[in-house]
PDB file of C-alpha atoms in Angstrom:
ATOM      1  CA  UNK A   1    -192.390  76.555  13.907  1.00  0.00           C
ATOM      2  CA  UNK A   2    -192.140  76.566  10.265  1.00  0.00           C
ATOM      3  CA  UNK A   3    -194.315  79.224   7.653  1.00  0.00           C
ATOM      4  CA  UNK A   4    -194.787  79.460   4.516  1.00  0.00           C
ATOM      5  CA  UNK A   5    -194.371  83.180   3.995  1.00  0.00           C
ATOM      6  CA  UNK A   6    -192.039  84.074   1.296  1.00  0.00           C
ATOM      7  CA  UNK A   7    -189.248  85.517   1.750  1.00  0.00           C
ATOM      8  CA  UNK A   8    -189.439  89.774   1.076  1.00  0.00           C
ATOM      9  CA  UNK A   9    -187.777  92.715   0.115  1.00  0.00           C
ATOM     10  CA  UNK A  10    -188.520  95.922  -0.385  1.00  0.00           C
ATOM     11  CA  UNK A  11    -186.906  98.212  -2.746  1.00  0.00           C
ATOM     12  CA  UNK A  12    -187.397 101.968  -1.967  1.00  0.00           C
ATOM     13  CA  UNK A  13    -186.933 104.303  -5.352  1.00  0.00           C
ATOM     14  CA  UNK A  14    -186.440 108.031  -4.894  1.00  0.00           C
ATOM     15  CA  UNK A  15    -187.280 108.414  -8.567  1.00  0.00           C
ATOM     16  CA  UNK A  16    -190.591 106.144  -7.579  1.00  0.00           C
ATOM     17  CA  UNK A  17    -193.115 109.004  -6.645  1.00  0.00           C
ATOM     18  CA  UNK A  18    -196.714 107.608  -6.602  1.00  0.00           C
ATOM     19  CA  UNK A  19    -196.554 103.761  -7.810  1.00  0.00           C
ATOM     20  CA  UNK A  20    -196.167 100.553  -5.717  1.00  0.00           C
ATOM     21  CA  UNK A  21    -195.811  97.204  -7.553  1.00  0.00           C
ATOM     22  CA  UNK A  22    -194.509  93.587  -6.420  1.00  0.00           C
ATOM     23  CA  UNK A  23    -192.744  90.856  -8.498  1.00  0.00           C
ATOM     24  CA  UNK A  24    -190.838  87.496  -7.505  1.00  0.00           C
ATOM     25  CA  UNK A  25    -187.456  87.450  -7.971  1.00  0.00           C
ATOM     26  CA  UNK A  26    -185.388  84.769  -7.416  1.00  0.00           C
ATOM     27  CA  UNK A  27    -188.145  83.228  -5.333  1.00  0.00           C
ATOM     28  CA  UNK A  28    -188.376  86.511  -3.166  1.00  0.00           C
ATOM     29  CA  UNK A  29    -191.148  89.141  -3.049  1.00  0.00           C
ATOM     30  CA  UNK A  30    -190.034  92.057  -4.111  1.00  0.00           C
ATOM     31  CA  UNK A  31    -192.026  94.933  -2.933  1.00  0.00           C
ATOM     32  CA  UNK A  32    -190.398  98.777  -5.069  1.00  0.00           C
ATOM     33  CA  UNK A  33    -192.091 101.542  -3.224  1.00  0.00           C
ATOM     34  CA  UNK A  34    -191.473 105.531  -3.000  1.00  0.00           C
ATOM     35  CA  UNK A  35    -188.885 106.428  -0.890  1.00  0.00           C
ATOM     36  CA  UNK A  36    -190.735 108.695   0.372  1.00  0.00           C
ATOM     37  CA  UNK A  37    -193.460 106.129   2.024  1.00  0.00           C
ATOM     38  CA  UNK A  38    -193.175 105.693   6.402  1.00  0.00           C
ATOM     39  CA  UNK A  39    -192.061 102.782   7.203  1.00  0.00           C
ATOM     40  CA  UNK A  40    -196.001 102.161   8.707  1.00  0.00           C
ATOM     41  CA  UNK A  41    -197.495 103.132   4.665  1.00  0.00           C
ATOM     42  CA  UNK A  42    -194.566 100.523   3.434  1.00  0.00           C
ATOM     43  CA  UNK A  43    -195.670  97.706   5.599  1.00  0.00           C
ATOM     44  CA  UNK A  44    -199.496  98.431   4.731  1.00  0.00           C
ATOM     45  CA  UNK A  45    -198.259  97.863   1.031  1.00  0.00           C
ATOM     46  CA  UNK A  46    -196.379  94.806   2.022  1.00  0.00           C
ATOM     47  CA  UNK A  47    -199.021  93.413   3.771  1.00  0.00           C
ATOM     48  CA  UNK A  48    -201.546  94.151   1.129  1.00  0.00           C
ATOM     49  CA  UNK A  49    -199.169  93.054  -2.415  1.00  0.00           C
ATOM     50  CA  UNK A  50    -197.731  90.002  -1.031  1.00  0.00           C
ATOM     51  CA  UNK A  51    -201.187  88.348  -1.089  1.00  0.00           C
ATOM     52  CA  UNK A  52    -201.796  89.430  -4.449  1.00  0.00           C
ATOM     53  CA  UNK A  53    -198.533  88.100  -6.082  1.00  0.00           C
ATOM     54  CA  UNK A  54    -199.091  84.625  -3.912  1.00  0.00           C
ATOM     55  CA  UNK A  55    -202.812  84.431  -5.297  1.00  0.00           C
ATOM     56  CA  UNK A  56    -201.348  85.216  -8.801  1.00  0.00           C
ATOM     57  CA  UNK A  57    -198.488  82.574  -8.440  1.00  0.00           C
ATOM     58  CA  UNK A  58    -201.027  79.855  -7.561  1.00  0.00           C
ATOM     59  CA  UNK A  59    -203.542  80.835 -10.371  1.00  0.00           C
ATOM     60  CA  UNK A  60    -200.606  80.990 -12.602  1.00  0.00           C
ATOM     61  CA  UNK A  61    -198.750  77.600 -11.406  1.00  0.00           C
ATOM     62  CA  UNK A  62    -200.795  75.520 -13.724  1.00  0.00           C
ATOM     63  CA  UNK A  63    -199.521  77.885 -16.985  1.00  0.00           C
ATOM     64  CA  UNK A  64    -197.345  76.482 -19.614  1.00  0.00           C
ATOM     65  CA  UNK A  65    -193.852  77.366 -18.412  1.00  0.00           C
ATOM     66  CA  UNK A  66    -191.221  78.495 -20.459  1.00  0.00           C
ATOM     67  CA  UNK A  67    -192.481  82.546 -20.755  1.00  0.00           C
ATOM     68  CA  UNK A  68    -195.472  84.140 -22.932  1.00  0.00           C
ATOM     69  CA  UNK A  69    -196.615  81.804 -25.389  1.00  0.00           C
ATOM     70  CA  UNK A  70    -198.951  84.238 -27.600  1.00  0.00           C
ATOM     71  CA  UNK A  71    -199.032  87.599 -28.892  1.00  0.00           C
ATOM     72  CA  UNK A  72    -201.511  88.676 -26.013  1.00  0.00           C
ATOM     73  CA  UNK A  73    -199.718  86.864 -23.203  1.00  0.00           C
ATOM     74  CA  UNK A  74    -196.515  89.010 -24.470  1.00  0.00           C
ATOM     75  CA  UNK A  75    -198.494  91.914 -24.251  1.00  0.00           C
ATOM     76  CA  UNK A  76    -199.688  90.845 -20.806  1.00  0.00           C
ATOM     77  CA  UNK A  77    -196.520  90.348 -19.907  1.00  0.00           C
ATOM     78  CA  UNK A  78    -194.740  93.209 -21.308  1.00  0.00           C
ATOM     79  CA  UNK A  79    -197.215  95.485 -19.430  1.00  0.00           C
ATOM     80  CA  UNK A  80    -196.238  93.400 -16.083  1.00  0.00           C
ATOM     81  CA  UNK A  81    -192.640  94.273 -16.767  1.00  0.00           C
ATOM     82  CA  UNK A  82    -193.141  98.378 -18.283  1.00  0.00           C
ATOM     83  CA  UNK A  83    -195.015  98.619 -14.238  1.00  0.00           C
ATOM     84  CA  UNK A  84    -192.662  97.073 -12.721  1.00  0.00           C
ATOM     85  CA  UNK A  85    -188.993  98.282 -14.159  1.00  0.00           C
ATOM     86  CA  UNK A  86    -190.441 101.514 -16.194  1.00  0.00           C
ATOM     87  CA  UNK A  87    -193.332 102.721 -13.938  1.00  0.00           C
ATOM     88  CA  UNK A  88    -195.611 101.737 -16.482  1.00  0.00           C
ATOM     89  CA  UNK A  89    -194.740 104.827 -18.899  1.00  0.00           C
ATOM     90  CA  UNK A  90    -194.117 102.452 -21.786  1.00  0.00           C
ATOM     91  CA  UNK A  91    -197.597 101.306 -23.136  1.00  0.00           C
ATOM     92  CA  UNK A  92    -197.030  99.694 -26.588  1.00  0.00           C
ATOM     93  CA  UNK A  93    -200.116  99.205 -28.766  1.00  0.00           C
ATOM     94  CA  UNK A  94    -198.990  95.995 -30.376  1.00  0.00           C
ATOM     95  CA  UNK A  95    -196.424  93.372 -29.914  1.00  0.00           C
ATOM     96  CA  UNK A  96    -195.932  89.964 -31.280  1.00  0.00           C
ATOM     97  CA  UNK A  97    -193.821  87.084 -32.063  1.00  0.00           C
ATOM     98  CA  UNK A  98    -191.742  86.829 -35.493  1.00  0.00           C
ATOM     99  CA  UNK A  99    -190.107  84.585 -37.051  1.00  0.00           C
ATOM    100  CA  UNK A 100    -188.460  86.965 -39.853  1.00  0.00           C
ATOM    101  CA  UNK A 101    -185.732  88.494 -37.319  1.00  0.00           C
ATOM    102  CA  UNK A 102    -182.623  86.860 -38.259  1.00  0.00           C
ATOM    103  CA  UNK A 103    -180.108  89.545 -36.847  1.00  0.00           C
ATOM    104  CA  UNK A 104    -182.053  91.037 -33.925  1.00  0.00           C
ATOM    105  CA  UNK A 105    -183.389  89.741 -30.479  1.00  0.00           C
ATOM    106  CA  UNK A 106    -186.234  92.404 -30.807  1.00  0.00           C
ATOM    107  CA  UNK A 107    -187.318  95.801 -32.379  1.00  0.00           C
ATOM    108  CA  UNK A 108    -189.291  98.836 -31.745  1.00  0.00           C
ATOM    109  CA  UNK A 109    -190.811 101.213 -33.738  1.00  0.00           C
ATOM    110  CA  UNK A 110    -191.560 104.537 -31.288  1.00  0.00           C
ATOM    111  CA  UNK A 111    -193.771 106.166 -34.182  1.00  0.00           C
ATOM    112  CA  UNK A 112    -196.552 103.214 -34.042  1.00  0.00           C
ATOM    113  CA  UNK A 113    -195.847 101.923 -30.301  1.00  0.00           C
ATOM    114  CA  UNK A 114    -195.225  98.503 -31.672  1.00  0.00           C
ATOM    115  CA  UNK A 115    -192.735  95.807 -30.837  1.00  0.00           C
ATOM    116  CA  UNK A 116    -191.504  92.378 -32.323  1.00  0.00           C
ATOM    117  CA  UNK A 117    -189.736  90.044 -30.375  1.00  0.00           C
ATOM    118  CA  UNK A 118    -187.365  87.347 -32.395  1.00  0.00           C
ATOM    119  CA  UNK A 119    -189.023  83.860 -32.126  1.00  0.00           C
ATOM    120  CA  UNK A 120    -185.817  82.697 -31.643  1.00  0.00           C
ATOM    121  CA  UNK A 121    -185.686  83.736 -28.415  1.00  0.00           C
ATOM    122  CA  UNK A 122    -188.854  81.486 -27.104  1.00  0.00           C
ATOM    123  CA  UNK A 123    -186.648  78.840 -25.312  1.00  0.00           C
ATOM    124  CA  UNK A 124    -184.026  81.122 -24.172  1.00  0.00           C
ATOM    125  CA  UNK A 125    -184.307  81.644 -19.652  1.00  0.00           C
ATOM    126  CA  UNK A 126    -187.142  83.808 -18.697  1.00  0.00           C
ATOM    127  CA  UNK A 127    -184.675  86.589 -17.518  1.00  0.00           C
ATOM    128  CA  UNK A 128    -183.358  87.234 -21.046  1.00  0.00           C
ATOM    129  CA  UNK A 129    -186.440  86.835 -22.915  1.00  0.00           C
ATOM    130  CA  UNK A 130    -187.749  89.523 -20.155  1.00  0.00           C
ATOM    131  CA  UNK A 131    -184.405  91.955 -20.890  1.00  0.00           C
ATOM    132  CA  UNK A 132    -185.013  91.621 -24.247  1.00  0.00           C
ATOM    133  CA  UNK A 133    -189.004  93.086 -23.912  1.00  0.00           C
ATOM    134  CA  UNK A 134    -187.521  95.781 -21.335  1.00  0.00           C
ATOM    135  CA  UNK A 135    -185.411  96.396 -23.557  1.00  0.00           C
ATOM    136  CA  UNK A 136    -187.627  97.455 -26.668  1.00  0.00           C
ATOM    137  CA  UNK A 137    -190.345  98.664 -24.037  1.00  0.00           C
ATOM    138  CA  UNK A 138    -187.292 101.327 -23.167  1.00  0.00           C
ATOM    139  CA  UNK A 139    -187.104 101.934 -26.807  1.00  0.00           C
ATOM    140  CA  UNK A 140    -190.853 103.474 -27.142  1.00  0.00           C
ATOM    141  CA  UNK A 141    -189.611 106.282 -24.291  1.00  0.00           C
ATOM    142  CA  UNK A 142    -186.259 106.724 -25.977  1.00  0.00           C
ATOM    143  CA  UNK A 143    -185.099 105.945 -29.296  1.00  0.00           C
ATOM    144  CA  UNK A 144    -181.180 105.296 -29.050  1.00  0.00           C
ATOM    145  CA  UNK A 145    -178.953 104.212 -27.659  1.00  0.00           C
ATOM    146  CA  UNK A 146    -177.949 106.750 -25.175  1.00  0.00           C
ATOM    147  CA  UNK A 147    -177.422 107.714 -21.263  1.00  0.00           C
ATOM    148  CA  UNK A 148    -180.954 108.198 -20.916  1.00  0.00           C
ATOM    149  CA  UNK A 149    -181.712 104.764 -22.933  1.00  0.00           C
ATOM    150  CA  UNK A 150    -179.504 102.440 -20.869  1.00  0.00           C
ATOM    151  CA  UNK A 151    -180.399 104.799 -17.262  1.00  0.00           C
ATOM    152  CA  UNK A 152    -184.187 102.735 -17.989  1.00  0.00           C
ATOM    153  CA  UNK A 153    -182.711  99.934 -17.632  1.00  0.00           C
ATOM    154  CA  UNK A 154    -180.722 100.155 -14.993  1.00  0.00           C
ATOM    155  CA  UNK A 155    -183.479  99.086 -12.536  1.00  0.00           C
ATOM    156  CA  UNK A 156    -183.996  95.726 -13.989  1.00  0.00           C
ATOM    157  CA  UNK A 157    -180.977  93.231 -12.143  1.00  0.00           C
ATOM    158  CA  UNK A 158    -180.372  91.065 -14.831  1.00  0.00           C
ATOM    159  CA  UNK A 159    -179.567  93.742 -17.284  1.00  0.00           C
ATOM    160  CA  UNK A 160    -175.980  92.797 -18.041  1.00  0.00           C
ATOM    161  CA  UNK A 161    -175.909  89.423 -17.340  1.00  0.00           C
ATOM    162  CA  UNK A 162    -178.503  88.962 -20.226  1.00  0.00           C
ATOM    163  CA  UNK A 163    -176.771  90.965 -22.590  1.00  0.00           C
ATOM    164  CA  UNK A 164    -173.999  88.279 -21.848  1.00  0.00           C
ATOM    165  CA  UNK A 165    -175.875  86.083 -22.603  1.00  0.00           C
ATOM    166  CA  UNK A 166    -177.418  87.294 -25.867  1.00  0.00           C
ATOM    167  CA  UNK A 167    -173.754  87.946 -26.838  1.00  0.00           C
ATOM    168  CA  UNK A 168    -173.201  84.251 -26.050  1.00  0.00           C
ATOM    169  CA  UNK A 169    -176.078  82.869 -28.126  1.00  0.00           C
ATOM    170  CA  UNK A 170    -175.098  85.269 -30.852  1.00  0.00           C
ATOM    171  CA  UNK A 171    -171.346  83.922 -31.551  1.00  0.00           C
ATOM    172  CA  UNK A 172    -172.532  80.643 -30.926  1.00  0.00           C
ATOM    173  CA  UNK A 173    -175.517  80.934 -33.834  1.00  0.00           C
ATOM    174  CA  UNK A 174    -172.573  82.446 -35.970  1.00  0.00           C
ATOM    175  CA  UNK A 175    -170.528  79.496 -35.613  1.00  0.00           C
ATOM    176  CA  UNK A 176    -173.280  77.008 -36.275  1.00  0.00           C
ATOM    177  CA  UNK A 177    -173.280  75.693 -33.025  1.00  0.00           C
ATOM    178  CA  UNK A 178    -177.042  76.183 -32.475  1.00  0.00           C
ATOM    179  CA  UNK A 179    -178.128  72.672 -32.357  1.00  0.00           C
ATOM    180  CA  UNK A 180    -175.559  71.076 -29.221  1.00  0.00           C
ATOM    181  CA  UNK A 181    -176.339  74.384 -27.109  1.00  0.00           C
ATOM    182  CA  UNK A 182    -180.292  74.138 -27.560  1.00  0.00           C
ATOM    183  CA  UNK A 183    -180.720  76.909 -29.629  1.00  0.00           C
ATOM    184  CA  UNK A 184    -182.807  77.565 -32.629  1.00  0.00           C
TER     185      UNK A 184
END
C-alpha cells in the first residue's frame, strides 16, 4: 500500500515553553514542540499542523519560486521564520529589498525594528537567503555579535553551511568571478 503522508519529525525544545509551529525541511514535516508536551498532546499537534503546512504547500505550489519576491512577501516570510527558529520574539516593523548594499548580505537597525536585505542575494538557494533574514531578525533581540547572538541561531540547521556559503560568494564577487558562478 502506498500513502502520501509526508514524512515527519518532531523536534522537542526544552527552551520551547508554550509555542508549537511546523515547517518543511528537506521535504520532511517538521513539527518543534515543548518538551514538556505527553507524547498524546504531541501527536494531537502532529495530527492537527501537518494538515495545515500540506494545505499551505498546495496553495503555495503555484508561487513564483526562487524565495520572497516583494517587500511584504519578505516580511511574510521573515515572520514565518522569527516563529519558527526565534519563537516569534523578533517582530520587525519594516523590511525590504536594496540594492545599495555592496559589502553586506543584510542589516538591522534594533532602534527602528527595521531590516534590509542585499538584493544581491535574490538568486542565491532559499536556505541562505533564509540565514541571512534569521540572521538580522536575531539582530533586533541582540545587537552583536556575541554568545547570546550566535546561541539564536543555533536552532536553525543550515546555520554554518550558509555562512560557507556567503563566504564563498563573497571571495568569488572579490575576484570578479560573479558572472560564470551565477551571481550578481
Amino acid at each position: 500500500m502506498t500513502t502520501d503522508a509526508p514524512q515527519v519529525e518532531v523536534r522537542r525544545s526544552a527552551r520551547r515553553r508554550r509555542t508549537v509551529t511546523a515547517f518543511w525541511e528537506d521535504g520532511v514535516a517538521v513539527v518543534a514542540v515543548p518538551g514538556h508536551l505527553s507524547t498524546a498532546e504531541e501527536q494531537e499537534w502532529v495530527q492537527k499542523m501537518v494538515p495545515k503546512l500540506e494545505r499551505k504547500r498546495a496553495q503555495n505550489a503555484g508561487k513564483m519560486r526562487g524565495g520572497p519576491s516583494g517587500d511584504q512577501d519578505l516580511m511574510d516570510h521573515a515572520l514565518r521564520l522569527s516563529g519558527r527558529y526565534l519563537d516569534g520574539r523578533a517582530r520587525p516593523k519594516s523590511i525590504k529589498w536594496v540594492d545599495n548594499q555592496n559589502t553586506r548580505w543584510g542589516s538591522a537597525t534594533p532602534a527602528n525594528e527595521s531590516i534590509r536585505i542585499s538584493s544581491k542575494i535574490r538568486g542565491m538557494p532559499q536556505w541562505v537567503i533564509d540565514y541571512v533574514l534569521l540572521h538580522e531578525l536575531a539582530h533586533l533581540l541582540v545587537a552583536g555579535h556575541n554568545t547570546r547572538f550566535w546561541q539564536l541561531l543555533e536552532a536553525y540547521p543550515d546555520t554554518e553551511r550558509a555562512k560557507a556559503f556567503l563566504e564563498g560568494a563573497a571571495f568569488a564577487t572579490s575576484r570578479g568571478l560573479s558572472g560564470e558562478t551565477g551571481l550578481d
